[in-house]
Each structure stands twice: as structure tokens, then as C-alpha cells.
CSV table of C-alpha atoms in Angstrom, one decimal:
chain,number,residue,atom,x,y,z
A,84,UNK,CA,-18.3,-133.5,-49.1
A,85,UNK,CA,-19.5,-135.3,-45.9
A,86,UNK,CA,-16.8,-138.3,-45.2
A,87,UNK,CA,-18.4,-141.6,-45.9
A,88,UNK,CA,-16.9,-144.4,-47.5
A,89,UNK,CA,-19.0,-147.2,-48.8
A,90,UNK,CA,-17.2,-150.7,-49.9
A,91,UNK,CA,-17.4,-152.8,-51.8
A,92,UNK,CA,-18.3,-150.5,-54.2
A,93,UNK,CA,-18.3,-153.4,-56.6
A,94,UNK,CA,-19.2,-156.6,-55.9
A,95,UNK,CA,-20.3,-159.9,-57.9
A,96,UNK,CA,-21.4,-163.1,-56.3
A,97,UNK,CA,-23.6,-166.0,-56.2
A,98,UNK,CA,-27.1,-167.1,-55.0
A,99,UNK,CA,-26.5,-168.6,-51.7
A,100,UNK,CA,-23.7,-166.8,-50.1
A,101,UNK,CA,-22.8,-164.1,-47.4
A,102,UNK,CA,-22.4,-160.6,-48.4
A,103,UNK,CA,-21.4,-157.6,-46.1
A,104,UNK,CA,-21.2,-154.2,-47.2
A,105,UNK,CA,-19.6,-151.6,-44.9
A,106,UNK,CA,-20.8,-148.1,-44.5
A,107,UNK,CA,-17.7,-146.2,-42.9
A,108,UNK,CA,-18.2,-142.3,-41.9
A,109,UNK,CA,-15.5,-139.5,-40.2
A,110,UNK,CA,-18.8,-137.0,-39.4
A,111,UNK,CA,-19.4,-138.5,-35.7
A,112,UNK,CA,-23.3,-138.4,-36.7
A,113,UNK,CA,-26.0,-140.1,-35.1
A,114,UNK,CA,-28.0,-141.6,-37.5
A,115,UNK,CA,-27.4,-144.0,-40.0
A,116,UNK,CA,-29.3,-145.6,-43.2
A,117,UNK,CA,-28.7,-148.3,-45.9
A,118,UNK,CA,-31.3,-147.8,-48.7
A,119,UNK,CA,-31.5,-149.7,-52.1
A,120,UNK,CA,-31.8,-148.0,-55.1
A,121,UNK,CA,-33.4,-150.4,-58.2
A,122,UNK,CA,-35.3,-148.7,-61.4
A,123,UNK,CA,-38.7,-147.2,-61.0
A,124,UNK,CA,-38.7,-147.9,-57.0
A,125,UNK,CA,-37.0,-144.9,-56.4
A,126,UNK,CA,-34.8,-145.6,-52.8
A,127,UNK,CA,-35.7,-147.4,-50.3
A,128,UNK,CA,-34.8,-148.1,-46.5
A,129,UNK,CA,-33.8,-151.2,-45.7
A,130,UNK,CA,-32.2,-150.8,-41.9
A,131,UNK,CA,-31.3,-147.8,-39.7
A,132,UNK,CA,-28.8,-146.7,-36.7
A,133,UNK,CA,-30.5,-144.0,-33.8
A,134,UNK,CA,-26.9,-145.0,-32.3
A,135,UNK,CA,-24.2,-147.8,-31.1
A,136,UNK,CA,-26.1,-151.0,-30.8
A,137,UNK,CA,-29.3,-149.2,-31.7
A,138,UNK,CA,-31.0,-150.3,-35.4
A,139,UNK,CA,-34.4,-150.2,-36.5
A,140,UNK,CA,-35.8,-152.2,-39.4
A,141,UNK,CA,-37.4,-150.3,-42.4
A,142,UNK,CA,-39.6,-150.7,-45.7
A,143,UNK,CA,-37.8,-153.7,-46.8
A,144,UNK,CA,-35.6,-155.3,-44.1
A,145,UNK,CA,-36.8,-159.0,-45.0
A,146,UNK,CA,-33.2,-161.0,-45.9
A,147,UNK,CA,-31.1,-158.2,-44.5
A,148,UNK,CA,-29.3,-157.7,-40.8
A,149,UNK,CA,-27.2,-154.7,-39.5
A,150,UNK,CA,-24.5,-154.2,-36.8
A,151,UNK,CA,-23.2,-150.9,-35.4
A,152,UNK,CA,-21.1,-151.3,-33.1
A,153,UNK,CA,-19.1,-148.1,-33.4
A,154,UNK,CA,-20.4,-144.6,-34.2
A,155,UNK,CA,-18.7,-144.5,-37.5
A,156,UNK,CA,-19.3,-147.6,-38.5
A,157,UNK,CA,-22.8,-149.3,-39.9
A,158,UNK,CA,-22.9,-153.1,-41.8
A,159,UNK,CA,-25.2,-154.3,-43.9
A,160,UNK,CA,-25.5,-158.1,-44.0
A,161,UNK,CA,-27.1,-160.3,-46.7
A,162,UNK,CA,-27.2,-163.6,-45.2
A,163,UNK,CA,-27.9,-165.7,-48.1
A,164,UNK,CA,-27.6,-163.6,-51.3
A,165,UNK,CA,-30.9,-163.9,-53.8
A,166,UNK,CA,-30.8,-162.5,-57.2
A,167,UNK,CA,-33.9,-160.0,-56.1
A,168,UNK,CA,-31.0,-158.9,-53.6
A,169,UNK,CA,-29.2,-157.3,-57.1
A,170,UNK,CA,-29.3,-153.4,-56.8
A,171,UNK,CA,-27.0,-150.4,-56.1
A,172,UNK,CA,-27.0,-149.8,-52.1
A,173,UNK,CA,-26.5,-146.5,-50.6
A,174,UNK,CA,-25.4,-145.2,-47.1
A,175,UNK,CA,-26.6,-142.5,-45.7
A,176,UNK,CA,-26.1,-140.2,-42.2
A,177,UNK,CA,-27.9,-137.4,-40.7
A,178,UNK,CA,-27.2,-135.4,-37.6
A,179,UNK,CA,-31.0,-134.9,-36.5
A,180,UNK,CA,-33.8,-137.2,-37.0
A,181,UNK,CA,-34.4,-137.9,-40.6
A,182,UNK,CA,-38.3,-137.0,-40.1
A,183,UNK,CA,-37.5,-133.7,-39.1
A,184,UNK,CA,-34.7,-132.5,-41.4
A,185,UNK,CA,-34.5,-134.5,-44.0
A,186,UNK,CA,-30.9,-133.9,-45.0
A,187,UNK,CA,-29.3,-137.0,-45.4
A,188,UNK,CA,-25.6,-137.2,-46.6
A,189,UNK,CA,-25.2,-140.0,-49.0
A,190,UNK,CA,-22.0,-142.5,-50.0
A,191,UNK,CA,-21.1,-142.7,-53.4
A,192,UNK,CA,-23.0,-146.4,-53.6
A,193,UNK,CA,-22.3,-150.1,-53.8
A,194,UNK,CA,-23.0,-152.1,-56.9
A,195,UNK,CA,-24.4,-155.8,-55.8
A,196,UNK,CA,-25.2,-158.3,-58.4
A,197,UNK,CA,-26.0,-161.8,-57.1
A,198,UNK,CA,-25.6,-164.5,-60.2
B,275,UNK,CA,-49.9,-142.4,-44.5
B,276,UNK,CA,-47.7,-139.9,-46.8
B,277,UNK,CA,-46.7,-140.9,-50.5
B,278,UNK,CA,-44.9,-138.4,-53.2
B,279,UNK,CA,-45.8,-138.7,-57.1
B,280,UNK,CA,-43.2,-137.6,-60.0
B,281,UNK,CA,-45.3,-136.9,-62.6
B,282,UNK,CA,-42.7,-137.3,-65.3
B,283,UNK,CA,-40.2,-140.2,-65.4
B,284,UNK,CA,-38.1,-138.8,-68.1
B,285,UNK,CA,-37.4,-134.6,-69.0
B,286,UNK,CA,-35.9,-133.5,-71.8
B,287,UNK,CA,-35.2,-129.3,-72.5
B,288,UNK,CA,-32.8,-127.3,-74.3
B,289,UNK,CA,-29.4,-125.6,-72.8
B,290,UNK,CA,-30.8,-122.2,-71.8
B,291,UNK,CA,-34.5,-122.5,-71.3
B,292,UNK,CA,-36.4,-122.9,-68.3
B,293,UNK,CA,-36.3,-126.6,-66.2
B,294,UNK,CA,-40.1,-127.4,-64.6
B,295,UNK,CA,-39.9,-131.3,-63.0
B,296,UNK,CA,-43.2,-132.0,-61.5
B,297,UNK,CA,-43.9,-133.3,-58.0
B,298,UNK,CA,-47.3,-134.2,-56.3
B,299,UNK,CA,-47.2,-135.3,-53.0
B,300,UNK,CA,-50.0,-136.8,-49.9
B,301,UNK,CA,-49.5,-136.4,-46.1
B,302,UNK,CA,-52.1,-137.1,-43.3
B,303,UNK,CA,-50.0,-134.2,-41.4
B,304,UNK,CA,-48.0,-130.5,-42.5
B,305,UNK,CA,-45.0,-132.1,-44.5
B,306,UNK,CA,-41.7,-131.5,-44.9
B,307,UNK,CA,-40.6,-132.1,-48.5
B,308,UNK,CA,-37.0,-131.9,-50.0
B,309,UNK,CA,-35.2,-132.4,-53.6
B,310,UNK,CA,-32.3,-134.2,-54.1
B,311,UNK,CA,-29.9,-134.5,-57.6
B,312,UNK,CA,-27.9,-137.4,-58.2
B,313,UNK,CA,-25.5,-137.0,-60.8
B,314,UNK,CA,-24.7,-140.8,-62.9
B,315,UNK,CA,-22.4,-143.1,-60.5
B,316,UNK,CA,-22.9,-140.8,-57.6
B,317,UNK,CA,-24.9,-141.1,-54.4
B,318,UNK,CA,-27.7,-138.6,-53.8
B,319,UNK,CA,-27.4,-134.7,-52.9
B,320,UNK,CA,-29.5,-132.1,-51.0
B,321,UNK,CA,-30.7,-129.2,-53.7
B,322,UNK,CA,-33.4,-127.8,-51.3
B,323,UNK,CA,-35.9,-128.2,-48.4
B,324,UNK,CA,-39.3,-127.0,-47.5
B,325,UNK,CA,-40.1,-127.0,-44.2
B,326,UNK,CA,-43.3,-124.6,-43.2
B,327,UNK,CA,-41.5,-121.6,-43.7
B,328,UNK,CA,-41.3,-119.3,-46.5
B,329,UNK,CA,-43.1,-121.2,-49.9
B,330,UNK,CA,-41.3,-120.6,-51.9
B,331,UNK,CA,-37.6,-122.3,-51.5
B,332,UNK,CA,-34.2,-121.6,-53.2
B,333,UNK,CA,-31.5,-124.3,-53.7
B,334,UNK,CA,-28.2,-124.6,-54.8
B,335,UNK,CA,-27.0,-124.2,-58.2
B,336,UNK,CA,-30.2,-121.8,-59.2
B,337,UNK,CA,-32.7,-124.2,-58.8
B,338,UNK,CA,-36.4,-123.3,-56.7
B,339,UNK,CA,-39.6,-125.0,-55.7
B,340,UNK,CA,-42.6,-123.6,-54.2
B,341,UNK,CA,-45.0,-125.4,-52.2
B,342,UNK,CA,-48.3,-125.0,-53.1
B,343,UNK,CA,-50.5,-127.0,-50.0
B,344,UNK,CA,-53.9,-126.4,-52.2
B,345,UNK,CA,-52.5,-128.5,-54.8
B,346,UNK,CA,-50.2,-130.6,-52.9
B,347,UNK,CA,-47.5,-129.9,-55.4
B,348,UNK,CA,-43.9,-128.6,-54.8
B,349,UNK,CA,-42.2,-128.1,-58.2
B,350,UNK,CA,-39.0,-128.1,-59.2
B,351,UNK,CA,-38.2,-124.9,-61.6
B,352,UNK,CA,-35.1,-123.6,-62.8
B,353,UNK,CA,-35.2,-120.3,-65.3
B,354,UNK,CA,-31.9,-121.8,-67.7
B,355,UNK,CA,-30.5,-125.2,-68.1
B,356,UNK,CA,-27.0,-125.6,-67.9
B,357,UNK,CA,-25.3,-128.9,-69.0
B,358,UNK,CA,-24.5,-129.9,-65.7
B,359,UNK,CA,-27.7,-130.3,-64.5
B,360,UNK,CA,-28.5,-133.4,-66.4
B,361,UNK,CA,-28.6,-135.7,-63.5
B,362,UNK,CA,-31.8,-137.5,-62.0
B,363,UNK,CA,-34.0,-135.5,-59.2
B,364,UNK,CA,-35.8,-136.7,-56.4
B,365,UNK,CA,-39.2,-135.4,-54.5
B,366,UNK,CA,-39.0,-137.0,-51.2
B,367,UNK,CA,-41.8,-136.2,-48.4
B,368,UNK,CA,-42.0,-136.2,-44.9
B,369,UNK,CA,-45.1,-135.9,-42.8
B,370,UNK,CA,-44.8,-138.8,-40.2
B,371,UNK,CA,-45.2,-137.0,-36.3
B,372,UNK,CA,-43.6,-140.1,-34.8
B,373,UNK,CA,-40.6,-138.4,-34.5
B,374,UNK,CA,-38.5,-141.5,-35.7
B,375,UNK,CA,-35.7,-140.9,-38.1
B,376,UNK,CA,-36.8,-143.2,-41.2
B,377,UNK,CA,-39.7,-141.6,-42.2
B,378,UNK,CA,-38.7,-140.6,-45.5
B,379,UNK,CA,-40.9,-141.1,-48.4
B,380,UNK,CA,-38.8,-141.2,-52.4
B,381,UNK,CA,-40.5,-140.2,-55.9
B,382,UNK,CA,-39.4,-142.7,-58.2
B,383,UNK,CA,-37.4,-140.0,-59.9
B,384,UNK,CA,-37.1,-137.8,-62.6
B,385,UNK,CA,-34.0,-138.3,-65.1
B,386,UNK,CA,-33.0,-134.9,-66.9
B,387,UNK,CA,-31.8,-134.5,-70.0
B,388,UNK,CA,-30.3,-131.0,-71.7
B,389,UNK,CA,-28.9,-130.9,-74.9
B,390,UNK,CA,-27.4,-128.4,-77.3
């Protein structure tokens, strides 16, 4: 299994406040993605890393911010928590471009609900 | 613009008889297309890939899909259901030239169930 380490895994909290959910990985790749998973949607891509310092926003970016400031490291920051902010986020890594192999190595998933 | 259709949200089948999950797909260019498994509580994992060469692709665990560009479709089939592979399964597309690394399109998904 590709080493990354999602956490919280679990986490409850309330409308209004700060939430940060590490992505944490030993595989020295490239790439890095936060997606949301909620029913019927499928994932989604929420922020990306090309590299240190480097992020991209993606399909649904709008109340979230990212940092990287190590390779193995990718944050995912919820400013101001809302209850459409309640899903199960995943991080995910790839060594090439995700366009051109597709193989993305996922975390096990973190559990958000916002009260 | 590239999008990926699951025709079925919800497959039921028998231990030992043949799997099919359904997957329609749309690209403006050649795609690349891929399924992934996610068993309950688990993040997602790579079962196979098509990416122009051979049509027909094999997975892991038994599993196959062929890509069929005259009806934009790249099925998921496996001959016999094992109890393991209840899990859900994801058609995800990729056609975008730009060359940037989030241009990944998900199905909705397909849960699988197999019973007794």
C-alpha cells in the first residue's frame, strides 16, 4: 500500500470555525490532490499540488485553501466551516501527471461533519 | 469537455455468475479511462486502465473492460463473483490535452452487491 496518512480521520465541529485536515505521504511523489466524496457526486477535486509551494484550484475550490510546503506534506484548510462543507475527504498522490496516467493512490479518508 | 456516465447506480448478482457494471463515457479528444474499487471505509483503488493500447484491458483480481470507441463505452465485466468484490466501482475519464494533472473526470459510481 502507497504510504499516506490522512488525519483527522474523524472529525465533528461547528458552523463557523477553522478546520485543517492533513494529507501526510512517505512516496516522495509529485503530485498531490484533496477530493470530496458526497452521495451521487461521485469525487470531486477540490485543490491540487504540481510541487512545494505550487497548488492549483479545481472543480470546487470555493471555501477551501491549501499549503504545501514540504513534498510530503499537503493541507487542506476550511476557513469557516459550513454544513455543505460535511463529506468524507480523500487524499490522493501520483507520480506523473494525473491527465496522463490516471493512477492516483488514495488515503483511507477523513470524515468531516460540520453541525 | 469530457464527462463519464454509470449507467447503473446499484448491482446486484449472485456468488459465481458473471459481473457486467456499465460505463458510457464523452471526450472532445482519444481518452484515457480507468476503474477504480473502493471497498466500505476505504479510500479508492486502481483495478485497471485503458490507455490507447490493446482494447481490451485486464485488472487485478479477475476483473476486464474493453473499450469500445464506436459506442463510447468501456465496461466492467468479470466471468464469477466472489464475495469480496462487493465494494463500489468507479468509471473515471481522461481526455483533457492540457497536460495538467487534475483532469480527471468520476462516474457517480456503481455499488455492488453479491449474495449467496
Amino acid at each position: 500500500d502507497a504510504g499516506i496518512t490522512q488525519s483527522p480521520r474523524h472529525k465533528v465541529t461547528e458552523t463557523g470555525t477553522p478546520v485543517t485536515l492533513r494529507c501526510h505521504q512517505t512516496e516522495n511523489h509529485r503530485y498531490m490532490y484533496w477530493y470530496r466524496q458526497d452521495p451521487g457526486h461521485g469525487l470531486r477535486l477540490i485543490h491540487y499540488s504540481y510541487g512545494v509551494k505550487d497548488t492549483d484550484k479545481g472543480e470546487v475550490s470555493d471555501g477551501y485553501s491549501v499549503s504545501r510546503s514540504k513534498t510530503e506534506d499537503f493541507l487542506l484548510t476550511l476557513e469557516s466551516a459550513t454544513s455543505s462543507q460535511t463529506s468524507v475527504y480523500f487524499c490522493a498522490i501520483s507520480e506523473e501527471a494525473g491527465a496522463n496516467t490516471g493512477e492516483l493512490f488514495f488515503g483511507e479518508g477523513s470524515r468531516l461533519t460540520v453541525l | 469537455a469530457q464527462s463519464v456516465t454509470q449507467l447503473d447506480s446499484h448491482v446486484s448478482v449472485s456468488e459465481g455468475t458473471p459481473v457486467l457494471l456499465r460505463c458510457n463515457y464523452s471526450s472532445s479528444y482519444s481518452p484515457s479511462l480507468f476503474w477504480y474499487v473502493q471497498h466500505p471505509n476505504k479510500g479508492l483503488q486502481l483495478l485497471l486502465k485503458y490507455t490507447s493500447a490493446a482494447t481490451l484491458v485486464k485488472g487485478i483480481n479477475g476483473f476486464e473492460a474493453e473499450f469500445k470507441k464506436s459506442e463510447t463505452s468501456f465496461h466492467l465485466t468479470k466471468p464469477s463473483a466472489h464475495m469480496s468484490d462487493a465494494a463500489e466501482y468507479f468509471c473515471v475519464v481522461s481526455g483533457d490535452l492540457t497536460g495538467t494533472a487534475s483532469k480527471l473526470t468520476f462516474g457517480t459510481g456503481t455499488r455492488l452487491q453479491v449474495t449467496l
